[in-house]
Short mmCIF file of C-alpha atoms in Angstrom, two decimals:
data_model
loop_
_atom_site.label_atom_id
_atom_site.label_comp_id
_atom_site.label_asym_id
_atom_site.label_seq_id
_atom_site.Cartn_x
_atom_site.Cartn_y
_atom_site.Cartn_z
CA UNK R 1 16.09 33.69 2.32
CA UNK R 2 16.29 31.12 -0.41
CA UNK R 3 16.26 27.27 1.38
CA UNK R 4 18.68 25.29 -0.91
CA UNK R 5 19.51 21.30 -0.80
CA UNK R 6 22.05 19.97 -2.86
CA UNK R 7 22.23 16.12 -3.40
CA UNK R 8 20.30 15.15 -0.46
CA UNK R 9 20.52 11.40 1.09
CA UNK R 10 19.39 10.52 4.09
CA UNK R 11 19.30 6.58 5.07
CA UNK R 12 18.30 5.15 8.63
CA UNK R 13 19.36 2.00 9.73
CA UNK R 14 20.56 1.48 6.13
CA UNK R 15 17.25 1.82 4.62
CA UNK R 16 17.03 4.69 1.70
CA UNK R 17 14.43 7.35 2.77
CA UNK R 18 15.95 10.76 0.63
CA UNK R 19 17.80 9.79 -2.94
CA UNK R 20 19.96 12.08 -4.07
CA UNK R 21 17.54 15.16 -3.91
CA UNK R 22 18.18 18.83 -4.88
CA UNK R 23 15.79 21.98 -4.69
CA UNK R 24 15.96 25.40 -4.21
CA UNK R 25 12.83 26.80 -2.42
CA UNK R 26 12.63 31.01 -3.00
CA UNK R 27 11.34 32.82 -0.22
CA UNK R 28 7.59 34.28 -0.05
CA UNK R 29 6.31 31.40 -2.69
CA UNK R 30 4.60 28.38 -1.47
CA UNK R 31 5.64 25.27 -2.46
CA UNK R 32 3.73 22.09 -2.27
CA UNK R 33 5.45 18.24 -1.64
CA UNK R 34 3.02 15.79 -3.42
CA UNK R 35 3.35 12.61 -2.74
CA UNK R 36 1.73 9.34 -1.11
CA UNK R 37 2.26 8.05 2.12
CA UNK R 38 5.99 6.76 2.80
CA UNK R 39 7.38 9.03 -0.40
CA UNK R 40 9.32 10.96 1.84
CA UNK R 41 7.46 14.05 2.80
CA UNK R 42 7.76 14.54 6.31
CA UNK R 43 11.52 13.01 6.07
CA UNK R 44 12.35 16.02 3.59
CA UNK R 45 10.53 18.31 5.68
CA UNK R 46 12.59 17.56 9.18
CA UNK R 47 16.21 17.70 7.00
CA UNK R 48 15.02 20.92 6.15
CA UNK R 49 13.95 22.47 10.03
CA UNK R 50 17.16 20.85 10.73
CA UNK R 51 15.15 17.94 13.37
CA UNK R 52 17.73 15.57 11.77
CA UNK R 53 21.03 15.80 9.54
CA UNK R 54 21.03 14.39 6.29
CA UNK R 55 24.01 11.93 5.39
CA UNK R 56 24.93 13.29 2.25
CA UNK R 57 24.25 16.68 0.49
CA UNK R 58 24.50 20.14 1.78
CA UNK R 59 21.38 22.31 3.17
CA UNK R 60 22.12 26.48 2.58
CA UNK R 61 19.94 28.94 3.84
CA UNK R 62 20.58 32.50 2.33
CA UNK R 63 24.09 31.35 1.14
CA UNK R 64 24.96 30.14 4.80
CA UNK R 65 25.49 26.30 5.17
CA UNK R 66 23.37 25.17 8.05
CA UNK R 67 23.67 21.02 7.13
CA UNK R 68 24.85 20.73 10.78
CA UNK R 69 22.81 23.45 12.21
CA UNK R 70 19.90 22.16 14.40
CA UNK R 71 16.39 23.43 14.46
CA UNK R 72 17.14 25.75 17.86
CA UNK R 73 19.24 27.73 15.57
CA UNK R 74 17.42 27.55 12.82
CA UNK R 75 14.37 30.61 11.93
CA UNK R 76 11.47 27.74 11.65
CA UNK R 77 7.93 27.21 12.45
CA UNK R 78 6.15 23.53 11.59
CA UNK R 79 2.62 22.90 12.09
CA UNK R 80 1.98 18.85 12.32
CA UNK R 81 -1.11 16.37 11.04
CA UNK R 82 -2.13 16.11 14.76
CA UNK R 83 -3.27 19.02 16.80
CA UNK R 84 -0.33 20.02 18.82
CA UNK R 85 -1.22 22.59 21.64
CA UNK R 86 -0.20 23.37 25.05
CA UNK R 87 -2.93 21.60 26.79
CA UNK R 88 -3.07 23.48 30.05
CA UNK R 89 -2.34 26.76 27.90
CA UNK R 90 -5.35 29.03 27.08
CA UNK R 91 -5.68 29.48 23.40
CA UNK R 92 -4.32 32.87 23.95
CA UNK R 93 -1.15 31.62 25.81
CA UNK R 94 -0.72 29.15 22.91
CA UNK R 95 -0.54 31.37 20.17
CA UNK R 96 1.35 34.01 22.76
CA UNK R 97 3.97 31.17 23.52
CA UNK R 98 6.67 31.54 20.71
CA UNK R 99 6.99 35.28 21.69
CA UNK R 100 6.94 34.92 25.34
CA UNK R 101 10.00 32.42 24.68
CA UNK R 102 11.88 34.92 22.15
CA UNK R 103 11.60 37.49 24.93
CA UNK R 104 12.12 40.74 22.96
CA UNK R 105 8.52 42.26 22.67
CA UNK R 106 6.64 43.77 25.13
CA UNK R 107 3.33 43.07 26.20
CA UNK R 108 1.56 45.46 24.43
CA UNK R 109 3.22 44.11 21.31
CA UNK R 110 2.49 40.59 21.96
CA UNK R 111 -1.10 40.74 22.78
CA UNK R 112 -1.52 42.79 19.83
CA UNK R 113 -0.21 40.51 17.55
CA UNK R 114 -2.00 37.40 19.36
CA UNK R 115 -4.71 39.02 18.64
CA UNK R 116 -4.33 40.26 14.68
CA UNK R 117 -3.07 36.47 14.14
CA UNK R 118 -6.52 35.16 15.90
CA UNK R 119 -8.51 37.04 14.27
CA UNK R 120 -6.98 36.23 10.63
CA UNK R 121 -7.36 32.32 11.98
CA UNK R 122 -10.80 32.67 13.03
CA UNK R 123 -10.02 31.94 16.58
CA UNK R 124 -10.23 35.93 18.38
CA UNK R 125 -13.53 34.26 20.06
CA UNK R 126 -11.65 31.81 21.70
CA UNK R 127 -9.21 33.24 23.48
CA UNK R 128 -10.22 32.44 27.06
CA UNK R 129 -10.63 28.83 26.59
CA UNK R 130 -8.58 25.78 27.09
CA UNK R 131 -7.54 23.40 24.01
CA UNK R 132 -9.48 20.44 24.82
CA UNK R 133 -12.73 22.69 24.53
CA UNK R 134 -11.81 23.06 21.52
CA UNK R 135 -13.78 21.14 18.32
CA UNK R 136 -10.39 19.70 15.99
CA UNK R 137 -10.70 22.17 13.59
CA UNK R 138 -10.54 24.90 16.26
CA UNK R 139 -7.41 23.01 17.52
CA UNK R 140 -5.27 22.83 14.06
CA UNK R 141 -6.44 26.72 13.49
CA UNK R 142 -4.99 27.13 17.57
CA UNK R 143 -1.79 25.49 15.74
CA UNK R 144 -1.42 27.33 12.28
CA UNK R 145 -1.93 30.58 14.42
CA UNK R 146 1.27 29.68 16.48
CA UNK R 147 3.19 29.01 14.00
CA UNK R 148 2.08 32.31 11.74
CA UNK R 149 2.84 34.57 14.49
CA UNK R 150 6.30 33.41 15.02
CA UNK R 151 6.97 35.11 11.85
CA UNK R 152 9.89 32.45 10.90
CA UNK R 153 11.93 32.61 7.82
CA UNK R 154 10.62 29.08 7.02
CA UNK R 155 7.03 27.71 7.36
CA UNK R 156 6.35 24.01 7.37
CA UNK R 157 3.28 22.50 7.39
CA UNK R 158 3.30 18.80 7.33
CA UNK R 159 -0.26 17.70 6.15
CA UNK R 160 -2.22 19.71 8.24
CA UNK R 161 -5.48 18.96 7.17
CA UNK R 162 -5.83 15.53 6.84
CA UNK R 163 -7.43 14.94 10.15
CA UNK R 164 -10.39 17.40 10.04
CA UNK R 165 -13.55 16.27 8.48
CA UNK R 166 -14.34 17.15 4.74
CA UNK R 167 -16.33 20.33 5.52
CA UNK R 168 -13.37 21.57 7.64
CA UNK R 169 -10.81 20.54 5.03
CA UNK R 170 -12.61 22.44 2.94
CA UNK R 171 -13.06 25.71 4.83
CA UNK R 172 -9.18 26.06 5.99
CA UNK R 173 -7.74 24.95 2.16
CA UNK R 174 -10.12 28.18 0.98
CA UNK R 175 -8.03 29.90 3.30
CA UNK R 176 -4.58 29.00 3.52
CA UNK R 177 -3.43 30.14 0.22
CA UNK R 178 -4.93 33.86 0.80
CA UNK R 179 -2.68 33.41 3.81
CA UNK R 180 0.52 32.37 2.33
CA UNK R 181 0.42 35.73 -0.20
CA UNK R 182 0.65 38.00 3.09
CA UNK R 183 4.04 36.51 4.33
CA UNK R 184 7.61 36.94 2.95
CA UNK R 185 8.22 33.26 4.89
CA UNK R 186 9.20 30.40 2.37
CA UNK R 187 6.15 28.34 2.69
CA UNK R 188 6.41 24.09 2.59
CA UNK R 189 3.31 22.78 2.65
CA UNK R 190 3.10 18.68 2.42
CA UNK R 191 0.10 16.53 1.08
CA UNK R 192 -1.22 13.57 -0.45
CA UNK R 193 -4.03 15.33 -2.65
CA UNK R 194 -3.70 16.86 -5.96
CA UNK R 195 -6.46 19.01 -4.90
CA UNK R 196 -4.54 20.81 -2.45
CA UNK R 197 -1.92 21.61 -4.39
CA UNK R 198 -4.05 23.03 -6.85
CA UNK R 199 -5.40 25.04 -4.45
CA UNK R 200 -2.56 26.33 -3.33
CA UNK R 201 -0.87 27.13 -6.41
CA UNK R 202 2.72 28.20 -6.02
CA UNK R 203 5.30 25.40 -7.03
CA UNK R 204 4.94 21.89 -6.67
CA UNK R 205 7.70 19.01 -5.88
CA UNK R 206 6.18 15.23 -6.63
CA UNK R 207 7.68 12.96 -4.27
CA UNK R 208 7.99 9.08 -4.63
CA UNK R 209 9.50 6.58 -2.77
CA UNK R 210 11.99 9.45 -1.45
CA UNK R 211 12.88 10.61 -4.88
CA UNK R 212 12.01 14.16 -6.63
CA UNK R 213 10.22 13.08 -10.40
CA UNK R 214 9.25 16.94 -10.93
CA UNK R 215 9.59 20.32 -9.49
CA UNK R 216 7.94 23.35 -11.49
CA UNK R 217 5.35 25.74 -11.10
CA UNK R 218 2.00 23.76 -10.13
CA UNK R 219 0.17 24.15 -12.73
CA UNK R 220 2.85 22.61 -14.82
CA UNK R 221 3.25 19.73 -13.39
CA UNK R 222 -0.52 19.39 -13.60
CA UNK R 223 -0.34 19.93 -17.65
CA UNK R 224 2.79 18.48 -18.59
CA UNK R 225 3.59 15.57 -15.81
CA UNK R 226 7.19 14.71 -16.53
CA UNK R 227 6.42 10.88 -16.46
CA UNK R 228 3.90 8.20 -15.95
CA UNK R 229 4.41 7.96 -12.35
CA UNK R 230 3.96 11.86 -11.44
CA UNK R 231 0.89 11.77 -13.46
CA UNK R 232 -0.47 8.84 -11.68
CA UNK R 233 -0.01 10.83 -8.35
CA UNK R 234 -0.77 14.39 -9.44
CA UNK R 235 -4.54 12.98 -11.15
CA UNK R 236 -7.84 11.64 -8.68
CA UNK R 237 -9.05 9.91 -10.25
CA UNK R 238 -6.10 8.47 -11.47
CA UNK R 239 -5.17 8.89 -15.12
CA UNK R 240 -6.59 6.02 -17.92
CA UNK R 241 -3.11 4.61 -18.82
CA UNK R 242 -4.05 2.65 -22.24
CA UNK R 243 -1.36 0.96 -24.76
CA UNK R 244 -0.82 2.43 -28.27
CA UNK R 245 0.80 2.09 -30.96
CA UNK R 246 1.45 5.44 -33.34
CA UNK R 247 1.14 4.39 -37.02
CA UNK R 248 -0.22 5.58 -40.51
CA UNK R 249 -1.36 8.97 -38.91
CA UNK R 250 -3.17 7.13 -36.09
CA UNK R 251 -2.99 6.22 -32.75
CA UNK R 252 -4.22 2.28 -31.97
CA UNK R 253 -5.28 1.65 -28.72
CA UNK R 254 -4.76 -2.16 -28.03
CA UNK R 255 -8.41 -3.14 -28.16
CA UNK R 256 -9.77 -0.15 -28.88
CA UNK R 257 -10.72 2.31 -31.71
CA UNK R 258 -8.49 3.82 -34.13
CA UNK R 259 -7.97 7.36 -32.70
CA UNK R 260 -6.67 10.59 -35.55
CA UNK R 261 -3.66 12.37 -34.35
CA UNK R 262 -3.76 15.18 -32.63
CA UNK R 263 -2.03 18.31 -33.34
CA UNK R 264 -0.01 18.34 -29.94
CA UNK R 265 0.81 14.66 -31.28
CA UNK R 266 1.57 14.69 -34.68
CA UNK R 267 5.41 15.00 -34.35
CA UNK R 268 5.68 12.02 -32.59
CA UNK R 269 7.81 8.95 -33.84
CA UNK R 270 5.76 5.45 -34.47
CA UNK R 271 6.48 3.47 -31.35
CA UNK R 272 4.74 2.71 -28.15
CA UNK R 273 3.04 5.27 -26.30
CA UNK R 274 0.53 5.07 -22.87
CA UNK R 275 -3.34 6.82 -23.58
CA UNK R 276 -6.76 6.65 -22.03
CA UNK R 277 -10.94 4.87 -22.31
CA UNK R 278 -14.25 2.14 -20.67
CA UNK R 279 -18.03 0.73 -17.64
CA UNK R 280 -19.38 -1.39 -14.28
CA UNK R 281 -19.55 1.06 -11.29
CA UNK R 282 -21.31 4.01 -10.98
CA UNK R 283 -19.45 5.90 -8.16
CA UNK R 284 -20.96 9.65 -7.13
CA UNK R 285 -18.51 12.03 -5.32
CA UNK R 286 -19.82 14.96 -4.62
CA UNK R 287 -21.18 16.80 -7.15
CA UNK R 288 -19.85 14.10 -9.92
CA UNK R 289 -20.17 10.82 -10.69
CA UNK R 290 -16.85 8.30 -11.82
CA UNK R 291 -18.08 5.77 -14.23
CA UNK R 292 -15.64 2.73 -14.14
CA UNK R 293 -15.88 0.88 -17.73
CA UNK R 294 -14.48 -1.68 -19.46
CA UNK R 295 -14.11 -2.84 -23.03
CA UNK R 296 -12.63 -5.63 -23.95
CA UNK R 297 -9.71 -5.91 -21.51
CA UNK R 298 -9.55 -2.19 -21.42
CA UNK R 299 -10.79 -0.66 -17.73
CA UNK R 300 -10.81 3.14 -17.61
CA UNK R 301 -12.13 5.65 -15.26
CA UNK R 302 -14.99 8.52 -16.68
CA UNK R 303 -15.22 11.79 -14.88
CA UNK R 304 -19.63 13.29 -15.47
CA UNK R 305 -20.40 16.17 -13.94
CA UNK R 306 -23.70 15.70 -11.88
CA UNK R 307 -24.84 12.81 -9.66
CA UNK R 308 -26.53 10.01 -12.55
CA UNK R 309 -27.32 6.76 -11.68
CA UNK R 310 -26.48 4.61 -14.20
CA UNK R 311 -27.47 0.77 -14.24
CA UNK R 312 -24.91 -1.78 -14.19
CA UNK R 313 -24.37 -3.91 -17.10
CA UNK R 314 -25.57 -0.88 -19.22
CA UNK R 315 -23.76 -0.22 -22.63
CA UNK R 316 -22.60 3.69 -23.05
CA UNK R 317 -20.54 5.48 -25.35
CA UNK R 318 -17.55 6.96 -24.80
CA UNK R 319 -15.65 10.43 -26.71
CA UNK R 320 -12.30 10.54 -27.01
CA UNK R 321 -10.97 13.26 -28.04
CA UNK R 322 -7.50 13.05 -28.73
CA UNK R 323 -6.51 16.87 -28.57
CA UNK R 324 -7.06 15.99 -24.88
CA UNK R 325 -5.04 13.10 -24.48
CA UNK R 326 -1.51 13.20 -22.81
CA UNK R 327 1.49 10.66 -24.80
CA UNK R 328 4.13 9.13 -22.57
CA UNK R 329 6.91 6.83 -24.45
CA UNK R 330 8.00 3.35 -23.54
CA UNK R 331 10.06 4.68 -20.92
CA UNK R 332 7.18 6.19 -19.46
CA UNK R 333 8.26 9.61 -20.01
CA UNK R 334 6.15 12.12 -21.20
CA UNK R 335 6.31 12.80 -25.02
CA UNK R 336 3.33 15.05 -25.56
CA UNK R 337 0.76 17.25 -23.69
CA UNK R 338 -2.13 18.75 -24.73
CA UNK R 339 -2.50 22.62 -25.31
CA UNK R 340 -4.04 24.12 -23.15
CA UNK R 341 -7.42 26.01 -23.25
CA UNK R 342 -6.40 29.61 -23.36
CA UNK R 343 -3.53 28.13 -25.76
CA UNK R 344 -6.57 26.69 -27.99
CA UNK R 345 -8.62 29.85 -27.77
CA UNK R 346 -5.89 31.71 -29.15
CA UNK R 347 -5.11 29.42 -31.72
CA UNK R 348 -8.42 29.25 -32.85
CA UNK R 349 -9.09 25.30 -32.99
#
């Protein structure tokens, strides 16, 4: 059933944490909130399992206003950044629990569907034990699993992964979008990382400071941020934000080269626009290495591919190429975006 809100406030003890927010959320997608800490994720997230009212706006589910309706009444499961489990539950009895307290399968059923939703987890091999034998990934997997098999119209999951080490991150992200496409739930899924919303696909809201900039398919918001500010949260590293000024054909970057317009940019009015470019760090992440540059009062962020370590102090080049770079006005709202690659390919420059 589709979750809609319609002009959403919500203020405690006077203080604004939802502004005037609307979305409608179809069921069996995924959608992701984006945003950093204190943007208003997890306040969005208990407005819509119905853990608190909003003070303005309306919340439908299906048609059916349930603004007043609390979460007992409500078809919701919500998995949490910390591992909540029964702790003198078995891991069995934990994923078992919301079916035991619906009362209206059998025994046969519920085992065998404690069992299916174990074994999709990666969990069928701990059945027996209790939750603090558990390693924290084992624990959060314990968590999604209870939550999956209470089959719920609506799936919250309020940064789930951000506790579990990098290797662990890693493994569950892999996983969680192959398990999203099996349900018909409407899937919320909260985080601070661009990655995982990549990852995830689906649709993507980007939350700041309890206010919805964007909300489109995720891969559009990745292409064609609506403004400064969800680019800036939907890029890591963050985006090279470099003043410009659009004249004669060219784009000036204020001490920087002379860059040739773009096509993608070439309909643009002179005025002042935001671009990227510069070197003093060498930082390796992974499998790349960030290379943090400066010229002239100009400071920009490179993304290499490979780990190189590159000597302080050292002079290196930079390419720009402006059929990559994104145009946002004085404003700060986008004005251009680059084509795409398969857009490119099929255009033939």
């Amino acid at each position: 059933m589709t979750l809609v809100l319609e002009s959403i406030e919500k203020r405690v003890d006077g203080d604004l944490h939802i502004a005037e927010l609307s979305l409608a959320l179809q069921p069996g997608a995924v959608n992701v909130l984006l945003g950093p800490t204190g943007a208003g994720k997890t306040s969005l997230m208990r407005l819509m399992a119905g853990l608190d009212r909003p003070t303005g706006g309306r919340i439908s589910v299906g048609g059916r206003d349930v603004t007043g309706v609390g979460v007992r009444q409500r078809s919701v499961a919500m998995v949490y950044q910390q591992f909540v489990n029964y702790p003198s539950f078995t891991v069995y009895e934990n994923v078992a629990s919301p079916l035991r307290l619906a009362g209206t399968l059998s025994a046969a059923e519920i085992d065998r569907k404690v069992r299916e939703t174990a074994a999709m987890m990666h969990i069928d091999g701990l059945l027996d034990r209790l939750p603090g034998q558990l390693s924290g990934g084992q624990q959060q997997r314990t968590a999604i699993a209870r939550a999956l098999i209470k089959q719920a119209d609506l799936l919250l999951l309020d940064e789930p992964l951000v506790n579990l080490d990098y290797k662990l991150r890693e493994e569950l992200r892999a996983e969680m979008g192959e398990i999203f496409k099996r349900r018909d739930a409407t899937v919320v899924y909260a985080t601070t990382e661009p990655l995982e919303a990549l990852m995830l696909g689906g649709s993507t809201a980007v939350l700041d400071e309890g206010r919805l900039l964007q909300f489109d398919p995720t891969l559009a918001v990745y292409h064609h941020p609506a403004s400064v500010r969800v680019a800036a949260i939907f890029s890591d590293p963050p985006m090279n934000l470099i003043p410009a000024r659009i004249e004669g054909g060219t784009a000036r970057l204020v001490d920087g080269p002379v860059l040739p317009l773009a096509e993608h940019m070439r309909a643009l009015p002179a005025g002042e626009v935001g671009l990227p470019a510069t070197v003093e760090l060498a930082e390796i992440s992974g499998s790349e290495t960030f290379l943090h540059v400066r010229h002239h009062s100009l400071v920009v962020v490179a993304q290499v591919a490979g780990v190189h370590g590159v000597e302080l102090g050292r002079t290196v080049t930079l390419a720009l190429d402006p059929r990559r770079l994104f145009v946002f006005d004085g404003t700060g709202r986008l004005a251009a975006a680059p084509r795409r690659e398969t857009e490119m390919a099929r255009g033939g420059s």
